[in-house]
Amino acid sequence: MASQSDRTATIIDGKAIAQTIRSEIADEVRQLSQKYGKVPGLAVVIVGSRKDSQSYVAMKRKACAEVGIKSFDVNLPEEVPESDLIGKVHELNANLDVHGILVQLPLPKHINEEKVLSEISLEKDVDGFHPLNIGKLAMKGREPLFEPCTPKGCLELLFRSGVSIKGKNAVVVGRSNIVGLPVSLLLLKADATVSIVHSRTPDPERLVREADIVIAAAGQAMMIKGSWIKPGAAVIDVGTNAIDDPTKKSGYRLVGDVDFEEASKVAGWITPVPGGVGPMTVAMLLRNTLDGAKRVIEK
Amino acid sequence: MASQSDRTATIIDGKAIAQTIRSEIADEVRQLSQKYGKVPGLAVVIVGSRKDSQSYVAMKRKACAEVGIKSFDVNLPEEVPESDLIGKVHELNANLDVHGILVQLPLPKHINEEKVLSEISLEKDVDGFHPLNIGKLAMKGREPLFEPCTPKGCLELLFRSGVSIKGKNAVVVGRSNIVGLPVSLLLLKADATVSIVHSRTPDPERLVREADIVIAAAGQAMMIKGSWIKPGAAVIDVGTNAIDDPTKKSGYRLVGDVDFEEASKVAGWITPVPGGVGPMTVAMLLRNTLDGAKRVIEK
């Protein structure tokens, strides 16, 4: 670790911020329950037994329980026919106690992900990945029902750390449908000047060097060097990459897309990996589920 | 005008390129008609009697006639109730001879534009402004049924002038739903590194100076100076601004968002105003109508 004296950056503690948000959500769920006798419900659907998917799903279900959101657990076998999965989605669409539906990805190869996701009712698309939600996210004067969780979490980290966005120069590294693209659209709506660099950009450092805000979402271990960071910049690292580390029992450790050791000596704010953006994704999923439930219950 | 000797830029002749495209479309319409006995149909709906709208609509209808697209003319009075307009849209949605529906904007104040536009069948949204189309335009791996006409025209001008986009540094000035935002998304899909600058960007020239491709769509007369342009850059000027000119009979002349005189001495390619992007918008509307018709007729 960089010694305290070398370090210029305020570490953005995603775990602590996510915990604060989860407390806020728990309060609101309690109020909703007291006033209307109803609680938000989130259906978490998993197909098959991938270990990583199972651990994500377990984490999401546990997080629901902690804030008082009712979790509807749907566990389907690896070989479930696509039509059965879609039937299940329709059933959840019709269930008035379910306010959000999350289908854990990836799905087995015999199932068309795009088709399944498009069957989720727009009002319950808490992942915010429906193209209609993305279109409204992109367009001025339109608001999506839900913003995608990880991008929303990135902006929330900036807001809660007192980093202003309006008029700032933001550079997003990566253009995935899940993070890079939607976070770019959110930053643009928040009046940042936005540049998007990606795998076809010959010189990503050129734009990163001038960024007041860097969102790293390329999935490349430590590709962003300390020398690329503008002094005082806010650096949000979405990457979670496993690299070999013989000093660890497991033989590996997790690192971000940013070289944290170097960058924390230059940046103004920086998120660690793990413990930065990661915990925010689940917190935003809970937030979206609560917001979806409020739209229905308070109506 | 800059003398030939000062000028470095190849002038991109939008009028000539649009004419070539219209000939290509006319050929395809003829083939479609010969093979299937059917022609594409475009409904152009105008409400009220704004002079500018009437002249745009007349131009579009005339362009249809020239390439053999059947134009369905709907002229409604200024005071038409919203419900009647929507009824008309539904009627056109159901009409099998209509493959594209265009409602000329702006609509009178008592009518909700967003609501009316959202009633147009996705398969006939030749303007490409439906949020679902914009969402699919934004997302990797998804394709919209129609790309918005002016942005599509900008890229077509680059393609047909031999300007490569992949890996290039593109800067879009302006972030409107109609031009700036969708053209940014198209450039990103074409593998450019994309920066979007806008009215809240304190120093637009910083990014423009490094752009290999500039798309100017800010609606600010000659805001982009020659000194901002990187030598050899391709400059596509979407702006059409009227400025006072006492030497003209009309008292005004049209200029773009780029100072053409200055920029044409530095750029590698540049579009004039008028005669650059303008003619392409109508050509792309015809292209979209033809493509929509082919999807139905060839099915």
Coordinates of C-alpha atoms in Angstrom, one line a residue:
Chain A
M1 CA 0.0 0.0 0.0
A2 CA 1.1 3.6 -0.6
S3 CA 2.0 5.2 2.7
Q4 CA -0.3 7.9 4.0
S5 CA 2.2 10.5 3.2
D6 CA 2.5 9.6 -0.5
R7 CA -1.2 9.5 -1.0
T8 CA -3.1 12.6 -2.2
A9 CA -6.4 10.9 -2.8
T10 CA -9.4 10.7 -0.5
I11 CA -10.4 7.0 -0.6
I12 CA -14.1 6.7 -1.5
D13 CA -15.3 4.0 0.8
G14 CA -18.0 2.3 -1.3
K15 CA -18.7 -0.2 1.4
A16 CA -19.6 2.4 4.0
I17 CA -21.6 4.5 1.5
A18 CA -23.5 1.5 0.3
Q19 CA -24.2 0.6 4.0
T20 CA -25.6 4.2 4.6
I21 CA -27.8 3.8 1.5
R22 CA -29.0 0.4 2.7
S23 CA -30.0 2.0 6.1
E24 CA -31.9 4.7 4.2
I25 CA -33.7 2.1 2.2
A26 CA -34.5 0.0 5.3
D27 CA -36.1 3.1 6.9
E28 CA -38.2 3.8 3.8
V29 CA -39.3 0.2 3.6
R30 CA -40.4 0.3 7.2
Q31 CA -42.4 3.5 6.6
L32 CA -44.0 2.0 3.5
S33 CA -44.9 -1.1 5.5
Q34 CA -46.4 0.9 8.3
K35 CA -48.4 3.2 6.1
Y36 CA -49.7 0.7 3.5
G37 CA -49.1 -2.8 5.1
K38 CA -47.0 -3.7 2.0
V39 CA -43.3 -4.3 1.4
P40 CA -41.3 -4.2 -1.9
G41 CA -40.7 -7.6 -3.5
L42 CA -37.8 -8.6 -5.7
A43 CA -37.7 -11.8 -7.7
V44 CA -34.2 -13.1 -8.3
V45 CA -34.2 -15.8 -11.0
I46 CA -31.2 -18.1 -11.4
V47 CA -30.8 -20.8 -14.0
G48 CA -28.2 -23.6 -13.4
S49 CA -25.4 -23.8 -10.9
R50 CA -22.6 -21.6 -11.9
K51 CA -20.7 -20.8 -8.7
D52 CA -20.1 -17.1 -9.4
S53 CA -23.8 -16.6 -10.3
Q54 CA -24.9 -18.5 -7.2
S55 CA -22.7 -16.3 -5.0
Y56 CA -24.1 -13.1 -6.6
V57 CA -27.6 -14.3 -6.2
A58 CA -27.1 -15.3 -2.6
M59 CA -25.6 -11.8 -1.9
K60 CA -28.6 -10.1 -3.5
R61 CA -31.2 -12.2 -1.6
K62 CA -29.4 -11.6 1.7
A63 CA -29.3 -7.9 1.0
C64 CA -33.0 -7.9 0.4
A65 CA -33.7 -9.6 3.7
E66 CA -31.5 -7.1 5.5
V67 CA -33.6 -4.1 4.4
G68 CA -37.0 -5.8 4.6
I69 CA -37.5 -6.3 0.9
K70 CA -39.3 -9.7 0.2
S71 CA -37.2 -11.9 -2.0
F72 CA -38.9 -14.3 -4.4
D73 CA -36.4 -17.0 -5.1
V74 CA -36.7 -18.8 -8.4
N75 CA -34.1 -21.5 -9.0
L76 CA -34.3 -23.3 -12.3
P77 CA -32.2 -26.2 -13.5
E78 CA -29.5 -25.8 -16.2
E79 CA -31.6 -27.6 -18.8
V80 CA -34.8 -25.7 -18.3
P81 CA -36.5 -25.0 -21.7
E82 CA -36.5 -21.3 -22.8
S83 CA -40.3 -21.4 -22.9
D84 CA -40.5 -22.5 -19.3
L85 CA -38.2 -19.7 -18.2
I86 CA -40.3 -17.2 -20.2
G87 CA -43.5 -18.6 -18.6
K88 CA -41.9 -18.0 -15.2
V89 CA -41.1 -14.4 -16.1
H90 CA -44.7 -13.9 -17.2
E91 CA -45.9 -15.3 -13.9
L92 CA -43.7 -12.9 -12.0
N93 CA -44.9 -10.0 -14.3
A94 CA -48.4 -10.8 -13.1
N95 CA -47.6 -11.2 -9.5
L96 CA -48.7 -8.0 -7.7
D97 CA -46.3 -8.6 -4.8
V98 CA -43.3 -8.6 -7.1
H99 CA -42.0 -5.1 -8.0
G100 CA -38.7 -6.0 -9.5
I101 CA -37.5 -9.0 -11.6
L102 CA -33.8 -9.8 -11.9
V103 CA -32.7 -12.7 -14.2
Q104 CA -29.1 -13.5 -13.2
L105 CA -26.8 -13.6 -16.3
P106 CA -25.3 -15.4 -18.1
L107 CA -28.0 -17.8 -19.1
P108 CA -27.2 -21.2 -20.5
K109 CA -26.4 -21.3 -24.2
H110 CA -29.6 -22.8 -25.4
I111 CA -31.5 -19.8 -24.0
N112 CA -31.7 -16.4 -25.9
E113 CA -30.9 -13.8 -23.2
E114 CA -32.1 -10.9 -25.2
K115 CA -35.5 -12.6 -25.7
V116 CA -35.9 -13.5 -22.1
L117 CA -34.9 -10.0 -20.8
S118 CA -37.3 -8.4 -23.2
E119 CA -40.2 -10.4 -21.6
I120 CA -39.6 -8.7 -18.3
S121 CA -42.3 -6.0 -17.7
L122 CA -40.8 -2.5 -18.1
E123 CA -42.3 -1.6 -14.7
K124 CA -40.2 -4.4 -13.1
D125 CA -37.0 -4.0 -15.1
V126 CA -34.9 -3.1 -12.0
D127 CA -31.7 -3.8 -13.9
G128 CA -32.6 -1.0 -16.3
F129 CA -31.3 -2.8 -19.3
H130 CA -34.4 -2.8 -21.5
P131 CA -33.6 -0.8 -24.7
L132 CA -36.6 1.4 -24.0
N133 CA -35.1 2.4 -20.7
I134 CA -31.7 2.9 -22.3
G135 CA -33.3 5.1 -25.0
K136 CA -35.0 7.2 -22.4
L137 CA -31.8 7.4 -20.4
A138 CA -30.1 8.7 -23.6
M139 CA -32.7 11.3 -24.5
K140 CA -32.9 14.8 -23.2
G141 CA -36.3 15.5 -21.5
R142 CA -37.1 11.7 -21.0
E143 CA -36.6 9.7 -17.9
P144 CA -36.2 6.0 -17.7
L145 CA -38.2 4.1 -15.1
F146 CA -35.0 2.6 -13.8
E147 CA -31.3 3.5 -14.3
P148 CA -28.9 0.6 -14.6
C149 CA -27.5 -0.2 -11.1
T150 CA -23.7 0.0 -11.6
P151 CA -23.7 3.2 -13.5
K152 CA -26.2 4.7 -11.0
G153 CA -23.8 3.6 -8.2
C154 CA -20.9 5.3 -9.9
L155 CA -22.7 8.7 -9.9
E156 CA -24.0 8.2 -6.4
L157 CA -20.4 7.7 -5.2
L158 CA -19.5 11.0 -6.9
F159 CA -22.5 12.8 -5.4
R160 CA -21.9 11.5 -1.9
S161 CA -18.2 12.4 -2.0
G162 CA -19.0 16.0 -3.0
V163 CA -17.5 15.7 -6.5
S164 CA -19.4 18.1 -8.8
I165 CA -20.1 16.8 -12.3
K166 CA -21.6 19.8 -14.2
G167 CA -19.2 21.3 -16.7
K168 CA -16.5 18.8 -15.7
N169 CA -14.5 16.8 -18.2
A170 CA -15.4 13.1 -17.8
V171 CA -13.7 10.2 -19.5
V172 CA -15.3 6.8 -19.6
V173 CA -13.0 3.9 -20.4
G174 CA -15.1 1.1 -21.9
R175 CA -18.4 1.1 -23.7
S176 CA -20.3 -2.0 -22.5
N177 CA -24.1 -2.0 -22.5
I178 CA -23.9 -2.7 -18.7
V179 CA -21.5 0.0 -17.6
G180 CA -19.6 2.1 -20.0
L181 CA -22.4 3.2 -22.3
P182 CA -25.1 4.0 -19.7
V183 CA -22.6 5.7 -17.3
S184 CA -21.6 7.9 -20.3
L185 CA -25.2 8.8 -20.8
L186 CA -25.8 9.6 -17.1
L187 CA -22.7 11.8 -17.0
L188 CA -23.9 13.6 -20.1
K189 CA -27.3 14.2 -18.5
A190 CA -25.5 15.6 -15.5
D191 CA -23.9 18.2 -17.8
A192 CA -20.4 16.7 -17.9
T193 CA -18.4 16.9 -21.1
V194 CA -18.1 13.3 -21.9
S195 CA -15.5 11.3 -23.9
I196 CA -15.7 7.5 -24.4
V197 CA -12.5 5.6 -25.1
H198 CA -12.5 1.9 -25.7
S199 CA -10.6 -1.1 -27.2
R200 CA -10.4 0.6 -30.6
T201 CA -8.9 3.8 -29.2
P202 CA -5.2 3.9 -30.1
D203 CA -4.2 6.3 -27.3
P204 CA -6.6 6.1 -24.4
E205 CA -4.2 8.0 -22.1
R206 CA -4.4 11.1 -24.2
L207 CA -8.0 11.8 -23.1
V208 CA -7.7 10.2 -19.6
R209 CA -4.8 12.7 -18.8
E210 CA -7.2 15.6 -19.1
A211 CA -10.1 14.1 -17.2
D212 CA -11.5 15.6 -14.0
I213 CA -13.6 12.4 -13.6
V214 CA -12.4 9.0 -14.8
I215 CA -14.8 6.0 -14.9
A216 CA -12.7 2.9 -15.6
A217 CA -14.9 0.1 -16.9
A218 CA -12.7 -1.7 -19.4
G219 CA -12.1 -5.0 -17.6
Q220 CA -8.3 -4.8 -18.1
A221 CA -6.3 -5.3 -14.9
M222 CA -4.4 -2.0 -14.0
M223 CA -4.4 -0.7 -17.6
I224 CA -4.8 2.9 -16.3
K225 CA -1.4 4.0 -14.9
G226 CA -0.8 6.7 -12.3
S227 CA 0.9 8.8 -14.9
W228 CA -2.4 9.0 -16.8
I229 CA -4.3 10.6 -14.0
K230 CA -4.7 14.4 -13.8
P231 CA -3.7 15.7 -10.4
G232 CA -6.9 16.0 -8.3
A233 CA -9.1 13.9 -10.5
A234 CA -11.9 11.7 -9.2
V235 CA -11.3 8.1 -10.2
I236 CA -14.1 5.5 -10.1
D237 CA -12.8 2.0 -10.8
V238 CA -15.5 -0.4 -11.9
G239 CA -13.0 -3.1 -12.9
T240 CA -12.7 -6.3 -10.9
N241 CA -10.0 -8.5 -12.3
A242 CA -8.4 -11.5 -10.7
I243 CA -4.6 -11.6 -11.1
D244 CA -2.1 -14.3 -9.9
D245 CA -0.7 -13.7 -6.5
P246 CA 1.4 -16.5 -5.0
T247 CA 1.5 -14.7 -1.6
K248 CA -2.3 -15.3 -1.2
K249 CA -3.7 -18.7 -0.1
S250 CA -6.1 -18.6 -3.0
G251 CA -3.2 -17.9 -5.4
Y252 CA -4.9 -14.7 -6.7
R253 CA -6.1 -11.3 -5.7
L254 CA -8.6 -8.8 -7.1
V255 CA -7.5 -5.6 -8.8
G256 CA -9.3 -2.8 -10.7
D257 CA -8.7 -1.3 -14.1
V258 CA -6.6 1.4 -12.4
D259 CA -3.2 1.0 -10.8
F260 CA -4.4 2.0 -7.4
E261 CA -0.9 2.3 -5.8
E262 CA 0.2 4.8 -8.4
A263 CA -3.1 6.6 -9.0
S264 CA -3.8 7.2 -5.3
K265 CA -0.7 9.4 -5.2
V266 CA -2.1 11.7 -7.9
A267 CA -5.9 11.6 -7.8
G268 CA -8.1 13.7 -5.6
W269 CA -10.6 10.9 -5.0
I270 CA -10.3 7.2 -5.8
T271 CA -12.3 4.0 -5.2
P272 CA -10.5 0.9 -4.0
V273 CA -11.1 -2.6 -5.5
P274 CA -12.7 -4.4 -3.8
G275 CA -14.8 -2.2 -1.6
G276 CA -15.5 0.6 -4.1
V277 CA -18.2 0.3 -6.8
G278 CA -19.0 -3.3 -6.1
P279 CA -21.1 -2.8 -3.0
M280 CA -23.0 0.0 -4.7
T281 CA -24.4 -2.2 -7.4
V282 CA -26.4 -4.2 -4.9
A283 CA -27.4 -1.0 -3.0
M284 CA -28.8 0.5 -6.2
L285 CA -30.7 -2.7 -7.1
L286 CA -32.4 -2.4 -3.7
R287 CA -33.0 1.3 -4.4
N288 CA -34.6 0.5 -7.8
T289 CA -36.8 -2.2 -6.3
L290 CA -38.0 0.2 -3.6
D291 CA -38.6 3.0 -6.2
G292 CA -40.6 0.5 -8.4
A293 CA -42.6 -0.6 -5.4
K294 CA -43.4 3.0 -4.3
R295 CA -44.7 3.8 -7.8
V296 CA -47.2 0.9 -7.4
I297 CA -48.0 1.0 -3.7
E298 CA -48.3 4.8 -3.3
K299 CA -50.4 5.2 -6.5
Chain B
M1 CA -14.8 33.0 -50.5
A2 CA -11.3 31.7 -49.8
S3 CA -9.3 31.5 -53.0
Q4 CA -8.6 28.0 -54.3
S5 CA -4.9 28.4 -53.4
D6 CA -5.7 29.1 -49.7
R7 CA -8.0 26.2 -49.4
T8 CA -6.8 22.8 -48.2
A9 CA -10.1 21.2 -47.7
T10 CA -12.0 19.0 -50.2
I11 CA -15.5 20.4 -50.2
I12 CA -18.0 17.6 -49.5
D13 CA -20.8 18.3 -52.0
G14 CA -23.9 17.1 -50.1
K15 CA -26.2 18.2 -52.8
A16 CA -24.4 16.0 -55.4
I17 CA -24.1 13.0 -53.0
A18 CA -27.8 13.3 -52.0
Q19 CA -28.7 13.3 -55.7
T20 CA -26.6 10.1 -56.3
I21 CA -28.4 8.5 -53.3
R22 CA -31.8 9.6 -54.7
S23 CA -30.9 8.0 -58.0
E24 CA -30.0 4.7 -56.3
I25 CA -33.3 4.8 -54.4
A26 CA -35.2 5.5 -57.6
D27 CA -33.6 2.4 -59.1
E28 CA -34.5 0.3 -56.1
V29 CA -38.1 1.5 -56.1
R30 CA -38.4 0.7 -59.8
Q31 CA -37.1 -2.8 -59.2
L32 CA -39.4 -3.3 -56.2
S33 CA -42.3 -2.1 -58.3
Q34 CA -41.4 -4.5 -61.2
K35 CA -40.9 -7.5 -59.0
Y36 CA -43.8 -7.1 -56.5
G37 CA -46.1 -4.5 -58.2
K38 CA -45.9 -2.3 -55.0
V39 CA -44.1 0.9 -54.2
P40 CA -43.1 2.4 -50.8
G41 CA -45.5 4.8 -49.2
L42 CA -44.6 7.7 -46.9
A43 CA -47.3 9.6 -45.0
V44 CA -46.3 13.2 -44.3
V45 CA -48.5 14.8 -41.7
I46 CA -48.6 18.6 -41.1
V47 CA -50.7 20.4 -38.6
G48 CA -51.3 24.1 -39.1
S49 CA -49.7 26.5 -41.5
R50 CA -46.3 27.5 -40.2
K51 CA -44.4 28.7 -43.3
D52 CA -41.2 26.8 -42.5
S53 CA -43.0 23.6 -41.8
Q54 CA -45.0 23.9 -45.0
S55 CA -41.8 24.4 -47.0
Y56 CA -40.1 21.4 -45.4
V57 CA -43.2 19.2 -46.0
A58 CA -43.5 20.4 -49.6
M59 CA -39.8 19.5 -50.2
K60 CA -40.3 16.0 -48.7
R61 CA -43.4 15.3 -50.7
K62 CA -41.7 16.5 -53.9
A63 CA -38.6 14.3 -53.1
C64 CA -40.9 11.3 -52.7
A65 CA -42.5 11.9 -56.1
E66 CA -39.1 12.1 -57.8
V67 CA -38.0 8.7 -56.7
G68 CA -41.4 7.0 -57.1
I69 CA -42.3 6.8 -53.4
K70 CA -46.1 7.3 -53.0
S71 CA -46.7 10.3 -50.7
F72 CA -49.8 10.3 -48.5
D73 CA -50.5 13.9 -47.7
V74 CA -52.3 14.7 -44.4
N75 CA -53.0 18.4 -43.8
L76 CA -54.7 19.1 -40.5
P77 CA -55.9 22.5 -39.2
E78 CA -54.0 24.3 -36.4
E79 CA -56.8 23.7 -34.0
V80 CA -57.2 19.9 -34.6
P81 CA -57.8 18.1 -31.3
E82 CA -55.0 15.8 -30.1
S83 CA -57.3 12.8 -30.2
D84 CA -58.1 13.4 -33.9
L85 CA -54.4 13.6 -34.8
I86 CA -53.7 10.4 -32.9
G87 CA -56.7 8.8 -34.6
K88 CA -55.1 9.8 -37.9
V89 CA -51.8 8.2 -36.9
H90 CA -53.6 5.0 -36.0
E91 CA -55.3 5.0 -39.4
L92 CA -51.9 5.4 -41.1
N93 CA -50.4 2.6 -38.8
A94 CA -53.1 0.3 -40.1
N95 CA -52.8 1.3 -43.8
L96 CA -50.7 -1.4 -45.5
D97 CA -49.7 0.9 -48.3
V98 CA -48.0 3.3 -45.8
H99 CA -44.4 2.2 -44.8
G100 CA -43.3 5.3 -43.1
I101 CA -45.1 8.0 -41.1
L102 CA -43.6 11.5 -40.6
V103 CA -45.3 14.0 -38.4
Q104 CA -43.7 17.4 -39.1
L105 CA -42.6 19.2 -35.9
P106 CA -43.2 21.4 -34.1
L107 CA -46.9 20.7 -33.3
P108 CA -49.2 23.4 -31.9
K109 CA -48.9 23.9 -28.2
H110 CA -52.2 22.2 -27.2
I111 CA -50.8 18.9 -28.6
N112 CA -48.3 16.7 -26.7
E113 CA -45.6 15.9 -29.2
E114 CA -44.1 13.1 -27.2
K115 CA -47.5 11.4 -26.9
V116 CA -48.3 11.7 -30.6
L117 CA -44.8 10.5 -31.8
S118 CA -45.1 7.5 -29.4
E119 CA -48.3 6.4 -31.2
I120 CA -46.4 5.9 -34.5
S121 CA -45.9 2.2 -35.1
L122 CA -42.2 1.3 -34.6
E123 CA -42.1 -0.3 -38.0
K124 CA -43.1 3.0 -39.6
D125 CA -40.9 5.3 -37.4
V126 CA -38.8 6.5 -40.4
D127 CA -37.6 9.5 -38.3
G128 CA -36.0 7.0 -35.9
F129 CA -36.8 9.1 -32.9
H130 CA -38.8 6.5 -30.9
P131 CA -36.9 5.9 -27.6
L132 CA -36.8 2.1 -28.3
N133 CA -35.0 2.9 -31.6
I134 CA -32.6 5.2 -29.8
G135 CA -32.0 2.6 -27.1
K136 CA -31.1 0.0 -29.7
L137 CA -29.0 2.6 -31.5
A138 CA -27.1 3.0 -28.3
M139 CA -26.6 -0.6 -27.4
K140 CA -23.9 -2.9 -28.7
G141 CA -25.3 -5.9 -30.5
R142 CA -28.7 -4.3 -31.1
E143 CA -29.9 -2.6 -34.3
P144 CA -32.7 -0.1 -34.5
L145 CA -35.2 -0.5 -37.3
F146 CA -34.4 3.1 -38.4
E147 CA -31.5 5.4 -37.8
P148 CA -32.4 9.1 -37.4
C149 CA -32.1 10.8 -40.8
T150 CA -29.7 13.7 -40.2
P151 CA -27.2 11.7 -38.1
K152 CA -27.3 8.9 -40.7
G153 CA -26.7 11.5 -43.4
C154 CA -23.6 12.8 -41.6
L155 CA -22.0 9.3 -41.5
E156 CA -23.0 8.7 -45.1
L157 CA -21.2 11.9 -46.1
L158 CA -18.0 10.6 -44.4
F159 CA -18.3 7.1 -46.0
R160 CA -18.9 8.5 -49.4
S161 CA -16.0 10.9 -49.1
G162 CA -13.6 8.1 -48.1
V163 CA -13.1 9.4 -44.5
S164 CA -12.4 6.4 -42.2
I165 CA -14.1 6.5 -38.8
K166 CA -12.7 3.4 -36.9
G167 CA -10.1 4.4 -34.3
K168 CA -10.5 8.1 -35.2
N169 CA -11.0 10.8 -32.6
A170 CA -14.5 12.3 -33.2
V171 CA -15.9 15.3 -31.4
V172 CA -19.6 16.1 -31.6
V173 CA -20.6 19.7 -30.7
G174 CA -24.2 19.7 -29.4
R175 CA -26.2 16.9 -27.7
S176 CA -29.7 17.3 -29.1
N177 CA -32.0 14.3 -29.3
I178 CA -32.3 14.9 -33.1
V179 CA -28.6 15.3 -34.1
G180 CA -25.9 15.5 -31.4
L181 CA -26.8 12.5 -29.3
P182 CA -27.7 10.0 -32.0
V183 CA -24.7 11.0 -34.2
S184 CA -22.5 10.4 -31.2
L185 CA -24.0 6.9 -30.8
L186 CA -23.5 6.1 -34.5
L187 CA -19.9 7.2 -34.4
L188 CA -19.3 5.1 -31.3
K189 CA -20.8 2.1 -33.0
A190 CA -18.5 2.8 -36.0
D191 CA -15.5 2.5 -33.5
A192 CA -14.6 6.2 -33.2
T193 CA -13.4 7.5 -29.9
V194 CA -16.2 10.0 -29.2
S195 CA -16.3 13.2 -27.2
I196 CA -19.5 15.2 -26.8
V197 CA -19.2 18.9 -26.0
H198 CA -22.2 21.1 -25.4
S199 CA -23.5 24.4 -23.9
R200 CA -22.1 23.5 -20.4
T201 CA -18.6 22.7 -21.7
P202 CA -16.4 25.6 -20.6
D203 CA -13.8 25.1 -23.3
P204 CA -15.2 23.4 -26.4
E205 CA -12.1 24.3 -28.4
R206 CA -9.8 22.1 -26.3
L207 CA -11.4 18.9 -27.6
V208 CA -12.3 20.2 -31.1
R209 CA -8.6 21.0 -31.7
E210 CA -7.7 17.3 -31.4
A211 CA -10.5 15.9 -33.5
D212 CA -10.0 14.0 -36.7
I213 CA -13.7 14.3 -37.2
V214 CA -15.9 17.2 -36.1
I215 CA -19.7 17.1 -36.2
A216 CA -21.0 20.6 -35.5
A217 CA -24.6 20.6 -34.3
A218 CA -24.8 23.3 -31.8
G219 CA -27.0 25.8 -33.6
Q220 CA -24.6 28.7 -33.0
A221 CA -23.6 30.7 -36.0
M222 CA -19.9 30.3 -36.8
M223 CA -19.0 29.4 -33.2
I224 CA -16.2 27.0 -34.4
K225 CA -13.3 29.0 -35.6
G226 CA -10.7 28.0 -38.1
S227 CA -8.0 28.0 -35.4
W228 CA -10.0 25.2 -33.6
I229 CA -9.6 22.8 -36.5
K230 CA -6.9 20.2 -36.6
P231 CA -5.1 20.3 -40.0
G232 CA -6.6 17.6 -42.2
A233 CA -9.7 17.0 -40.1
A234 CA -13.1 16.2 -41.6
V235 CA -15.7 18.8 -40.7
I236 CA -19.4 18.1 -41.0
D237 CA -21.4 21.2 -40.3
V238 CA -25.1 20.5 -39.4
G239 CA -25.8 24.1 -38.3
T240 CA -28.1 26.3 -40.4
N241 CA -28.3 29.7 -38.9
A242 CA -29.7 32.9 -40.5
I243 CA -27.5 36.0 -39.9
D244 CA -28.0 39.6 -41.0
D245 CA -26.5 40.4 -44.4
P246 CA -27.4 43.8 -45.8
T247 CA -25.8 42.9 -49.2
K248 CA -28.5 40.3 -49.7
K249 CA -32.0 41.1 -51.0
S250 CA -33.5 39.1 -48.2
G251 CA -31.4 40.9 -45.7
Y252 CA -29.9 37.6 -44.4
R253 CA -27.8 34.7 -45.3
L254 CA -27.4 31.1 -44.0
V255 CA -24.2 30.1 -42.2
G256 CA -23.2 27.0 -40.4
D257 CA -21.9 26.4 -36.9
V258 CA -18.4 26.5 -38.4
D259 CA -16.6 29.5 -39.8
F260 CA -16.3 28.0 -43.3
E261 CA -13.9 30.6 -44.7
E262 CA -11.4 30.0 -42.0
A263 CA -11.9 26.3 -41.5
S264 CA -11.7 25.4 -45.2
K265 CA -8.1 26.6 -45.1
V266 CA -7.1 24.1 -42.4
A267 CA -9.5 21.1 -42.7
G268 CA -9.1 18.0 -45.0
W269 CA -12.8 17.9 -45.8
I270 CA -15.6 20.3 -45.1
T271 CA -19.3 20.5 -45.8
P272 CA -20.7 23.9 -47.0
V273 CA -23.8 25.5 -45.6
P274 CA -26.2 25.3 -47.4
G275 CA -25.6 22.3 -49.7
G276 CA -23.9 20.0 -47.2
V277 CA -25.8 18.1 -44.6
G278 CA -29.2 19.6 -45.5
P279 CA -29.9 17.7 -48.7
M280 CA -28.8 14.4 -47.0
T281 CA -31.6 14.6 -44.4
V282 CA -34.3 14.2 -47.1
A283 CA -32.3 11.6 -48.9
M284 CA -32.0 9.5 -45.7
L285 CA -35.8 9.9 -45.1
L286 CA -36.4 8.4 -48.5
R287 CA -33.8 5.6 -47.8
N288 CA -35.5 4.8 -44.5
T289 CA -38.9 4.7 -46.2
L290 CA -37.6 2.4 -48.9
D291 CA -35.9 0.1 -46.3
G292 CA -39.1 -0.1 -44.2
A293 CA -41.1 -0.9 -47.3
K294 CA -38.6 -3.6 -48.4
R295 CA -38.9 -5.3 -44.9
V296 CA -42.7 -5.5 -45.5
I297 CA -42.9 -6.2 -49.2
E298 CA -40.0 -8.7 -49.6
K299 CA -41.1 -10.6 -46.5

